[in-house]
Amino acid sequence: MSNKPTFFFCKSAAQLEEGCTLSVRMEATGMWKPADILSIKTEGGKRQYYVHFLHFDKRLDDWVVEEDLNLSSVRFPRNCSTAKRKLADEDLPVANETMTRSQQSQLPQKSVDEINAIKNVQWIELGKHRIKPWYFSPYPQEMCAQPCIYLCEWCLKYVMNATCLARHLVKCNLRHPPGEEIYRKDTISFFEIDGRRSRTYAQNLCLLSKLFLDEKTLYHDTDPFLFYIMTVFDSRGFHIVGYFSKEKISDENNLACVLTLPPYQRLGYGRLLIELSYVLSKCERKTGSPEKPLSDLGLLSYRSFWSQAILDVLINQKYHDSENKITISINDISEKTSINIDDVIFTLKELELIMYYKSRHIVCVKSDVVKNHLKNKSKPQLRIDASCLHWVPKEWNSSKKH
Ligand code: ZN
């Protein structure tokens, strides 16, 4: 028997089942890409297929209809019976969608991972933004059954419809995240939230952020964390833009989760969140690193931040040795930037600045790298102004109740 995958021609989409792989049209680009069917449902008499595009991030997973499927070349799952594979060439009767309870109970139970693979929230409304979620988040089921979940943009409480939200807004007095404002410059502020003191807010924030972060498990216990919420101010109040969380007690990590909400992405806010995490580490006289794994977007932001911070140090380095060569150790770079040593080495390698010369590793900054760096720096950029930060590190003792 050959192990080569066999592709079948299907006459009807009714023959498809979960686990099939076929070419599917991507809504965003209109291009056809191979995808796996993760789930099938019938709504208004029409079958819909939840697909995951191979080699693409899960945020592109989506419900599609028959017109988006190319039935000319379908691979059936391995566990699919041979009889059914053969039938793929013939006409299959359309499955009867109404099942008795006993029939339903005979269906294989889905694992938590399988259920979490499917986006469960269609839309959220947050302040003036209506946002399409990227990933699964464990909001209560009755909320997910609604076409849209309405969030109070101040306390992040979630309700089922606009009427409930209007009723809540009459009572909700918050106009900023419920913590201390530790930074303000122009319209940008940061608020520090203690996950124990503002537990409900922190839990609501975790639920909201899970919609846009795939890798992180949700922290039901928010007590050990601090949350730094970035806001932009207008006449109505301080509107949430993004946040990062940080463990109160951690030797290595200066950041657990970081998120810029989609309406505010690509505007330099992500960089600002990362920069503040290092400025706080500097106040603590520590070096730090983000908790792994980083999301694809998270890694991009970090790589760009690290390169910039490290090149700043290398280019401004004033100390020269007797041969007029700049001397700086990896340790010095790490101390000056608060970026931990592993991330410094990773970045120097990425930039191809580490060279092996006369049986020593040396850092060699090439002129094109410098030119590129200075060009990027000349573009307007949001930066943390340390003089606008009012924050002193607290001692979180693990033996005491925090
Ligand atoms: Zn509220």
CSV table of C-alpha atoms and ligand atoms in Angstrom, one decimal:
chain,number,residue,atom,x,y,z
A,1,MET,CA,0.0,0.0,0.0
A,2,SER,CA,1.3,3.4,-0.9
A,3,ASN,CA,1.5,6.1,1.8
A,4,LYS,CA,1.2,8.9,-0.7
A,5,PRO,CA,-1.9,11.0,0.0
A,6,THR,CA,-4.7,10.3,-2.5
A,7,PHE,CA,-6.8,13.1,-3.8
A,8,PHE,CA,-10.4,12.6,-4.9
A,9,PHE,CA,-12.8,14.5,-7.1
A,10,CYS,CA,-16.0,15.3,-5.1
A,11,LYS,CA,-19.2,15.9,-7.0
A,12,SER,CA,-20.8,17.6,-4.1
A,13,ALA,CA,-19.7,19.4,-0.9
A,14,ALA,CA,-22.0,17.2,1.0
A,15,GLN,CA,-19.3,14.5,0.7
A,16,LEU,CA,-16.9,16.6,2.7
A,17,GLU,CA,-16.2,15.9,6.3
A,18,GLU,CA,-14.1,17.3,9.1
A,19,GLY,CA,-10.4,16.6,8.5
A,20,CYS,CA,-10.6,16.9,4.7
A,21,THR,CA,-7.9,19.0,3.0
A,22,LEU,CA,-8.7,21.0,-0.1
A,23,SER,CA,-8.1,24.3,-1.9
A,24,VAL,CA,-10.2,27.1,-0.3
A,25,ARG,CA,-10.7,30.8,-1.4
A,26,MET,CA,-9.3,33.2,1.2
A,27,GLU,CA,-11.7,36.1,1.9
A,28,ALA,CA,-9.0,38.7,2.4
A,29,THR,CA,-7.0,38.1,-0.8
A,30,GLY,CA,-9.4,36.1,-3.0
A,31,MET,CA,-6.5,33.6,-3.5
A,32,TRP,CA,-6.9,29.9,-3.3
A,33,LYS,CA,-4.9,28.1,-0.6
A,34,PRO,CA,-4.8,24.6,0.8
A,35,ALA,CA,-6.9,24.4,4.0
A,36,ASP,CA,-8.2,21.8,6.5
A,37,ILE,CA,-11.8,21.6,7.4
A,38,LEU,CA,-12.0,21.8,11.2
A,39,SER,CA,-15.8,21.9,11.6
A,40,ILE,CA,-19.0,21.8,9.6
A,41,LYS,CA,-22.4,23.3,10.6
A,42,THR,CA,-25.7,24.0,8.9
A,43,GLU,CA,-27.3,27.4,9.2
A,44,GLY,CA,-30.5,28.4,7.4
A,45,GLY,CA,-30.3,25.1,5.4
A,46,LYS,CA,-26.8,25.9,4.1
A,47,ARG,CA,-23.7,24.1,5.1
A,48,GLN,CA,-20.8,26.1,6.3
A,49,TYR,CA,-17.2,25.0,6.7
A,50,TYR,CA,-14.7,26.2,9.3
A,51,VAL,CA,-11.3,26.0,7.7
A,52,HIS,CA,-7.7,26.5,8.7
A,53,PHE,CA,-5.3,27.6,6.0
A,54,LEU,CA,-2.1,25.5,6.1
A,55,HIS,CA,1.1,27.5,6.9
A,56,PHE,CA,-1.0,30.6,7.9
A,57,ASP,CA,-1.7,32.0,11.3
A,58,LYS,CA,-5.0,30.8,13.0
A,59,ARG,CA,-6.4,34.3,12.9
A,60,LEU,CA,-7.2,33.7,9.2
A,61,ASP,CA,-9.3,30.7,10.1
A,62,ASP,CA,-12.9,31.3,9.0
A,63,TRP,CA,-16.3,30.0,8.1
A,64,VAL,CA,-16.7,29.6,4.4
A,65,VAL,CA,-19.5,28.4,2.1
A,66,GLU,CA,-19.5,25.8,-0.7
A,67,GLU,CA,-18.7,28.4,-3.4
A,68,ASP,CA,-15.3,29.0,-1.6
A,69,LEU,CA,-14.3,25.3,-1.9
A,70,ASN,CA,-12.5,23.6,-4.8
A,71,LEU,CA,-13.9,20.1,-4.9
A,72,SER,CA,-11.7,18.9,-7.7
A,73,SER,CA,-9.0,17.7,-5.5
A,74,VAL,CA,-9.9,16.7,-1.9
A,75,ARG,CA,-7.8,14.7,0.5
A,76,PHE,CA,-9.8,12.7,3.1
A,77,PRO,CA,-8.6,12.2,6.6
A,78,ARG,CA,-6.6,9.1,7.4
A,79,ASN,CA,-9.2,7.6,9.7
A,80,CYS,CA,-11.9,8.0,7.1
A,81,SER,CA,-13.2,4.6,6.0
A,82,THR,CA,-12.1,3.3,2.7
A,83,ALA,CA,-15.7,2.7,1.7
A,84,LYS,CA,-16.4,6.4,2.1
A,85,ARG,CA,-13.2,7.4,0.2
A,86,LYS,CA,-14.5,5.3,-2.7
A,87,LEU,CA,-17.9,6.8,-2.4
A,88,ALA,CA,-16.2,10.2,-2.9
A,89,ASP,CA,-16.2,9.4,-6.6
A,90,GLU,CA,-19.9,8.7,-6.6
A,91,ASP,CA,-22.8,10.6,-5.3
A,92,LEU,CA,-23.3,10.5,-1.5
A,93,PRO,CA,-26.6,11.1,0.1
A,94,VAL,CA,-26.8,14.3,2.0
A,95,ALA,CA,-26.5,13.6,5.6
A,96,ASN,CA,-29.6,14.0,7.6
A,97,GLU,CA,-29.0,17.0,9.8
A,98,THR,CA,-31.5,16.1,12.5
A,99,MET,CA,-30.2,13.5,14.9
A,100,THR,CA,-31.7,11.9,17.9
A,101,ARG,CA,-30.0,12.4,21.3
A,102,SER,CA,-28.7,8.9,21.3
A,103,GLN,CA,-27.1,9.4,17.9
A,104,GLN,CA,-25.6,12.6,19.0
A,105,SER,CA,-24.1,11.0,22.1
A,106,GLN,CA,-22.4,8.4,19.9
A,107,LEU,CA,-20.5,11.1,18.1
A,108,PRO,CA,-16.8,11.3,19.1
A,109,GLN,CA,-16.4,13.9,21.9
A,110,LYS,CA,-14.3,16.8,20.9
A,111,SER,CA,-11.2,17.6,23.0
A,112,VAL,CA,-10.8,21.1,24.6
A,113,ASP,CA,-8.1,21.8,22.1
A,114,GLU,CA,-10.4,21.1,19.2
A,115,ILE,CA,-13.1,23.3,20.6
A,116,ASN,CA,-10.7,26.1,21.3
A,117,ALA,CA,-9.5,25.8,17.7
A,118,ILE,CA,-12.7,27.5,16.5
A,119,LYS,CA,-13.4,31.2,17.0
A,120,ASN,CA,-16.5,31.5,19.2
A,121,VAL,CA,-17.1,35.3,19.2
A,122,GLN,CA,-18.3,36.9,16.0
A,123,TRP,CA,-17.8,40.6,16.9
A,124,ILE,CA,-17.1,42.7,19.9
A,125,GLU,CA,-18.0,46.4,20.3
A,126,LEU,CA,-15.6,48.4,22.5
A,127,GLY,CA,-16.2,52.1,22.7
A,128,LYS,CA,-16.5,53.4,19.2
A,129,HIS,CA,-14.8,50.3,17.7
A,130,ARG,CA,-16.4,47.2,16.3
A,131,ILE,CA,-13.7,44.5,16.1
A,132,LYS,CA,-13.6,41.1,14.6
A,133,PRO,CA,-11.9,38.7,17.0
A,134,TRP,CA,-8.9,36.6,15.9
A,135,TYR,CA,-9.0,33.6,18.3
A,136,PHE,CA,-11.1,31.6,20.7
A,137,SER,CA,-11.7,33.2,24.1
A,138,PRO,CA,-13.7,31.5,26.9
A,139,TYR,CA,-16.6,34.0,27.2
A,140,PRO,CA,-19.8,32.4,28.5
A,141,GLN,CA,-21.7,30.5,25.9
A,142,GLU,CA,-24.8,32.6,26.0
A,143,MET,CA,-22.6,35.6,25.1
A,144,CYS,CA,-21.0,33.8,22.2
A,145,ALA,CA,-24.4,32.9,20.8
A,146,GLN,CA,-25.0,36.7,20.2
A,147,PRO,CA,-23.9,38.3,16.9
A,148,CYS,CA,-21.9,40.8,19.0
A,149,ILE,CA,-20.6,41.1,22.6
A,150,TYR,CA,-20.8,44.6,23.9
A,151,LEU,CA,-18.0,45.7,26.3
A,152,CYS,CA,-17.9,48.7,28.5
A,153,GLU,CA,-14.7,50.5,27.4
A,154,TRP,CA,-14.0,51.7,30.9
A,155,CYS,CA,-14.5,48.6,33.2
A,156,LEU,CA,-14.5,46.0,30.3
A,157,LYS,CA,-17.7,44.4,31.6
A,158,TYR,CA,-19.3,42.4,28.8
A,159,VAL,CA,-23.1,42.3,28.1
A,160,MET,CA,-25.3,40.8,25.4
A,161,ASN,CA,-26.7,43.8,23.6
A,162,ALA,CA,-26.6,47.5,23.2
A,163,THR,CA,-29.6,48.1,25.5
A,164,CYS,CA,-27.8,46.3,28.4
A,165,LEU,CA,-24.7,48.3,27.7
A,166,ALA,CA,-26.6,51.6,27.7
A,167,ARG,CA,-28.1,50.6,31.1
A,168,HIS,CA,-24.7,49.8,32.4
A,169,LEU,CA,-23.1,53.0,31.2
A,170,VAL,CA,-25.6,55.0,33.3
A,171,LYS,CA,-24.2,53.4,36.4
A,172,CYS,CA,-20.5,53.0,35.5
A,173,ASN,CA,-18.5,55.9,36.9
A,174,LEU,CA,-15.1,54.8,35.6
A,175,ARG,CA,-13.4,57.0,32.9
A,176,HIS,CA,-10.0,55.4,33.1
A,177,PRO,CA,-8.6,51.9,34.1
A,178,PRO,CA,-9.1,51.4,37.8
A,179,GLY,CA,-5.5,51.9,39.0
A,180,GLU,CA,-2.8,54.5,39.5
A,181,GLU,CA,-1.7,56.7,36.6
A,182,ILE,CA,2.0,56.2,36.4
A,183,TYR,CA,2.9,58.0,33.2
A,184,ARG,CA,1.4,60.8,31.1
A,185,LYS,CA,2.8,62.6,28.1
A,186,ASP,CA,0.5,64.5,25.7
A,187,THR,CA,-2.6,62.3,25.3
A,188,ILE,CA,-0.9,59.0,26.2
A,189,SER,CA,-1.1,57.6,29.8
A,190,PHE,CA,-0.2,54.3,31.5
A,191,PHE,CA,-2.2,53.0,34.5
A,192,GLU,CA,-0.8,50.3,36.8
A,193,ILE,CA,-3.5,47.7,37.8
A,194,ASP,CA,-2.9,45.2,40.5
A,195,GLY,CA,-4.4,41.8,39.5
A,196,ARG,CA,-5.5,41.1,43.0
A,197,ARG,CA,-7.0,44.5,44.0
A,198,SER,CA,-8.8,44.9,40.6
A,199,ARG,CA,-9.5,41.3,40.0
A,200,THR,CA,-12.7,41.7,38.0
A,201,TYR,CA,-11.1,44.3,35.7
A,202,ALA,CA,-8.0,42.1,35.2
A,203,GLN,CA,-10.1,39.0,34.4
A,204,ASN,CA,-12.2,40.9,31.9
A,205,LEU,CA,-9.0,42.3,30.4
A,206,CYS,CA,-7.6,38.7,30.0
A,207,LEU,CA,-10.8,37.5,28.3
A,208,LEU,CA,-10.7,40.4,25.9
A,209,SER,CA,-7.0,40.0,25.1
A,210,LYS,CA,-7.4,36.2,24.5
A,211,LEU,CA,-9.5,37.2,21.5
A,212,PHE,CA,-6.3,38.5,19.9
A,213,LEU,CA,-3.6,36.3,21.5
A,214,ASP,CA,-3.3,32.7,20.5
A,215,GLU,CA,-0.3,31.4,22.3
A,216,LYS,CA,-1.0,32.4,25.8
A,217,THR,CA,-3.1,30.4,28.2
A,218,LEU,CA,-5.6,32.5,30.1
A,219,TYR,CA,-4.8,33.6,33.6
A,220,HIS,CA,-7.8,32.8,35.7
A,221,ASP,CA,-5.7,33.7,38.7
A,222,THR,CA,-4.7,37.3,38.0
A,223,ASP,CA,-3.5,37.9,41.6
A,224,PRO,CA,0.3,37.4,40.8
A,225,PHE,CA,0.2,39.9,38.0
A,226,LEU,CA,0.5,43.6,37.4
A,227,PHE,CA,-1.2,45.1,34.3
A,228,TYR,CA,0.1,48.2,32.6
A,229,ILE,CA,-2.8,49.7,30.5
A,230,MET,CA,-1.9,52.2,27.8
A,231,THR,CA,-4.7,54.8,27.1
A,232,VAL,CA,-5.3,57.8,24.8
A,233,PHE,CA,-7.2,60.7,26.3
A,234,ASP,CA,-10.0,62.7,24.9
A,235,SER,CA,-12.8,64.8,26.3
A,236,ARG,CA,-14.8,61.6,27.2
A,237,GLY,CA,-12.0,59.8,29.1
A,238,PHE,CA,-8.9,57.6,28.9
A,239,HIS,CA,-9.6,55.0,26.1
A,240,ILE,CA,-7.7,51.6,26.3
A,241,VAL,CA,-5.3,51.1,23.4
A,242,GLY,CA,-3.3,48.1,24.7
A,243,TYR,CA,-1.5,46.7,27.7
A,244,PHE,CA,1.2,44.4,29.0
A,245,SER,CA,1.2,42.2,32.0
A,246,LYS,CA,4.1,41.4,34.3
A,247,GLU,CA,4.5,38.9,37.1
A,248,LYS,CA,4.9,40.6,40.5
A,249,ILE,CA,7.7,38.2,41.3
A,250,SER,CA,9.9,37.1,38.4
A,251,ASP,CA,13.6,36.9,38.1
A,252,GLU,CA,13.8,36.7,34.3
A,253,ASN,CA,10.6,38.0,32.7
A,254,ASN,CA,9.7,41.7,32.6
A,255,LEU,CA,6.6,41.0,30.5
A,256,ALA,CA,4.1,38.2,30.3
A,257,CYS,CA,1.6,39.3,27.7
A,258,VAL,CA,1.5,42.3,25.4
A,259,LEU,CA,-1.3,43.4,23.1
A,260,THR,CA,-2.2,46.4,21.1
A,261,LEU,CA,-5.9,46.3,20.2
A,262,PRO,CA,-6.4,45.9,16.4
A,263,PRO,CA,-7.8,49.4,15.8
A,264,TYR,CA,-4.6,50.9,17.2
A,265,GLN,CA,-2.1,48.5,15.5
A,266,ARG,CA,0.7,49.7,13.1
A,267,LEU,CA,0.8,53.1,14.8
A,268,GLY,CA,3.9,52.5,17.0
A,269,TYR,CA,1.9,51.8,20.2
A,270,GLY,CA,3.3,48.2,20.4
A,271,ARG,CA,6.8,49.5,20.5
A,272,LEU,CA,5.8,52.0,23.2
A,273,LEU,CA,4.4,49.2,25.4
A,274,ILE,CA,7.7,47.2,25.0
A,275,GLU,CA,9.8,50.3,25.7
A,276,LEU,CA,8.0,50.9,28.9
A,277,SER,CA,8.6,47.3,30.1
A,278,TYR,CA,12.3,47.9,29.7
A,279,VAL,CA,12.2,51.4,31.3
A,280,LEU,CA,10.5,49.7,34.4
A,281,SER,CA,13.3,47.1,34.4
A,282,LYS,CA,15.8,49.9,34.4
A,283,CYS,CA,14.1,51.5,37.4
A,284,GLU,CA,14.4,48.1,39.1
A,285,ARG,CA,18.1,47.9,38.1
A,286,LYS,CA,17.4,44.6,36.3
A,287,THR,CA,17.6,43.2,32.9
A,288,GLY,CA,14.5,41.4,31.5
A,289,SER,CA,13.0,39.4,28.7
A,290,PRO,CA,9.5,38.7,27.5
A,291,GLU,CA,7.9,35.4,28.4
A,292,LYS,CA,8.1,32.9,25.6
A,293,PRO,CA,6.6,31.9,23.2
A,294,LEU,CA,6.0,35.2,21.5
A,295,SER,CA,3.3,35.5,18.9
A,296,ASP,CA,4.4,36.2,15.3
A,297,LEU,CA,3.5,39.8,15.6
A,298,GLY,CA,5.0,40.1,19.1
A,299,LEU,CA,8.4,38.7,17.8
A,300,LEU,CA,8.4,41.3,15.0
A,301,SER,CA,7.9,44.1,17.4
A,302,TYR,CA,10.5,42.9,19.8
A,303,ARG,CA,13.1,42.3,17.0
A,304,SER,CA,12.7,45.8,15.8
A,305,PHE,CA,12.8,47.3,19.3
A,306,TRP,CA,15.9,45.3,20.3
A,307,SER,CA,17.8,46.2,17.1
A,308,GLN,CA,17.1,49.8,17.6
A,309,ALA,CA,18.0,49.9,21.3
A,310,ILE,CA,21.2,47.9,20.8
A,311,LEU,CA,22.4,49.9,17.7
A,312,ASP,CA,21.7,53.2,19.7
A,313,VAL,CA,24.1,52.0,22.3
A,314,LEU,CA,26.8,50.8,19.8
A,315,ILE,CA,26.6,54.0,17.8
A,316,ASN,CA,26.7,56.3,20.8
A,317,GLN,CA,29.6,54.4,22.4
A,318,LYS,CA,32.3,56.9,23.3
A,319,TYR,CA,34.9,54.7,24.9
A,320,HIS,CA,37.8,53.8,22.8
A,321,ASP,CA,40.8,51.7,23.6
A,322,SER,CA,44.4,52.5,22.8
A,323,GLU,CA,44.0,51.4,19.2
A,324,ASN,CA,41.1,53.8,18.8
A,325,LYS,CA,38.7,50.8,18.6
A,326,ILE,CA,35.4,50.9,20.4
A,327,THR,CA,35.3,48.3,23.1
A,328,ILE,CA,32.0,47.2,24.6
A,329,SER,CA,31.0,43.9,26.1
A,330,ILE,CA,27.7,42.1,25.6
A,331,ASN,CA,27.3,42.6,29.3
A,332,ASP,CA,27.6,46.4,28.9
A,333,ILE,CA,25.0,46.4,26.1
A,334,SER,CA,22.7,44.4,28.3
A,335,GLU,CA,23.1,46.7,31.3
A,336,LYS,CA,22.6,49.9,29.2
A,337,THR,CA,19.4,48.6,27.5
A,338,SER,CA,18.0,46.3,30.3
A,339,ILE,CA,17.7,43.7,27.5
A,340,ASN,CA,18.8,40.4,28.8
A,341,ILE,CA,22.1,38.8,27.5
A,342,ASP,CA,20.4,36.1,25.5
A,343,ASP,CA,18.2,38.6,23.6
A,344,VAL,CA,21.3,40.8,23.0
A,345,ILE,CA,23.2,37.9,21.5
A,346,PHE,CA,20.1,36.8,19.4
A,347,THR,CA,19.8,40.4,18.0
A,348,LEU,CA,23.5,40.8,17.2
A,349,LYS,CA,23.3,37.5,15.3
A,350,GLU,CA,20.1,38.5,13.5
A,351,LEU,CA,21.8,41.7,12.4
A,352,GLU,CA,24.9,39.7,11.4
A,353,LEU,CA,27.1,42.0,13.6
A,354,ILE,CA,29.0,39.2,15.4
A,355,MET,CA,32.1,38.2,13.6
A,356,TYR,CA,34.9,35.8,14.4
A,357,TYR,CA,38.2,37.7,14.0
A,358,LYS,CA,41.7,36.6,15.1
A,359,SER,CA,40.2,33.7,17.2
A,360,ARG,CA,37.8,36.1,19.0
A,361,HIS,CA,34.2,37.0,18.6
A,362,ILE,CA,33.9,40.7,17.9
A,363,VAL,CA,31.0,43.0,17.1
A,364,CYS,CA,31.4,44.8,13.9
A,365,VAL,CA,28.9,47.5,13.0
A,366,LYS,CA,28.8,47.9,9.2
A,367,SER,CA,28.2,51.3,7.7
A,368,ASP,CA,25.0,50.2,5.8
A,369,VAL,CA,23.5,49.0,9.1
A,370,VAL,CA,24.3,52.4,10.7
A,371,LYS,CA,22.9,54.3,7.7
A,372,ASN,CA,19.7,52.2,7.8
A,373,HIS,CA,19.4,52.7,11.6
A,374,LEU,CA,19.8,56.5,11.4
A,375,LYS,CA,17.3,56.7,8.5
A,376,ASN,CA,14.7,54.7,10.6
A,377,LYS,CA,15.4,57.0,13.6
A,378,SER,CA,14.7,60.1,11.6
A,379,LYS,CA,11.1,59.0,11.1
A,380,PRO,CA,8.7,60.4,13.8
A,381,GLN,CA,8.3,57.8,16.5
A,382,LEU,CA,6.4,57.5,19.8
A,383,ARG,CA,9.0,57.2,22.6
A,384,ILE,CA,8.7,56.8,26.3
A,385,ASP,CA,9.9,60.0,28.0
A,386,ALA,CA,11.3,58.8,31.3
A,387,SER,CA,10.8,62.2,32.9
A,388,CYS,CA,7.0,61.6,32.6
A,389,LEU,CA,7.1,58.4,34.6
A,390,HIS,CA,6.2,58.5,38.2
A,391,TRP,CA,6.9,55.0,39.5
A,392,VAL,CA,8.9,53.3,42.1
A,393,PRO,CA,9.4,49.6,42.1
A,394,LYS,CA,7.6,47.7,44.9
A,395,GLU,CA,9.0,44.8,46.8
A,396,TRP,CA,6.8,41.8,46.2
A,397,ASN,CA,7.8,39.3,48.8
A,398,SER,CA,6.8,35.7,47.9
A,399,SER,CA,6.3,34.8,51.5
A,400,LYS,CA,3.9,37.7,52.2
A,401,LYS,CA,0.4,37.8,50.9
A,402,HIS,CA,0.6,40.1,47.9
B,1,ZN,ZN,-18.3,49.9,33.0
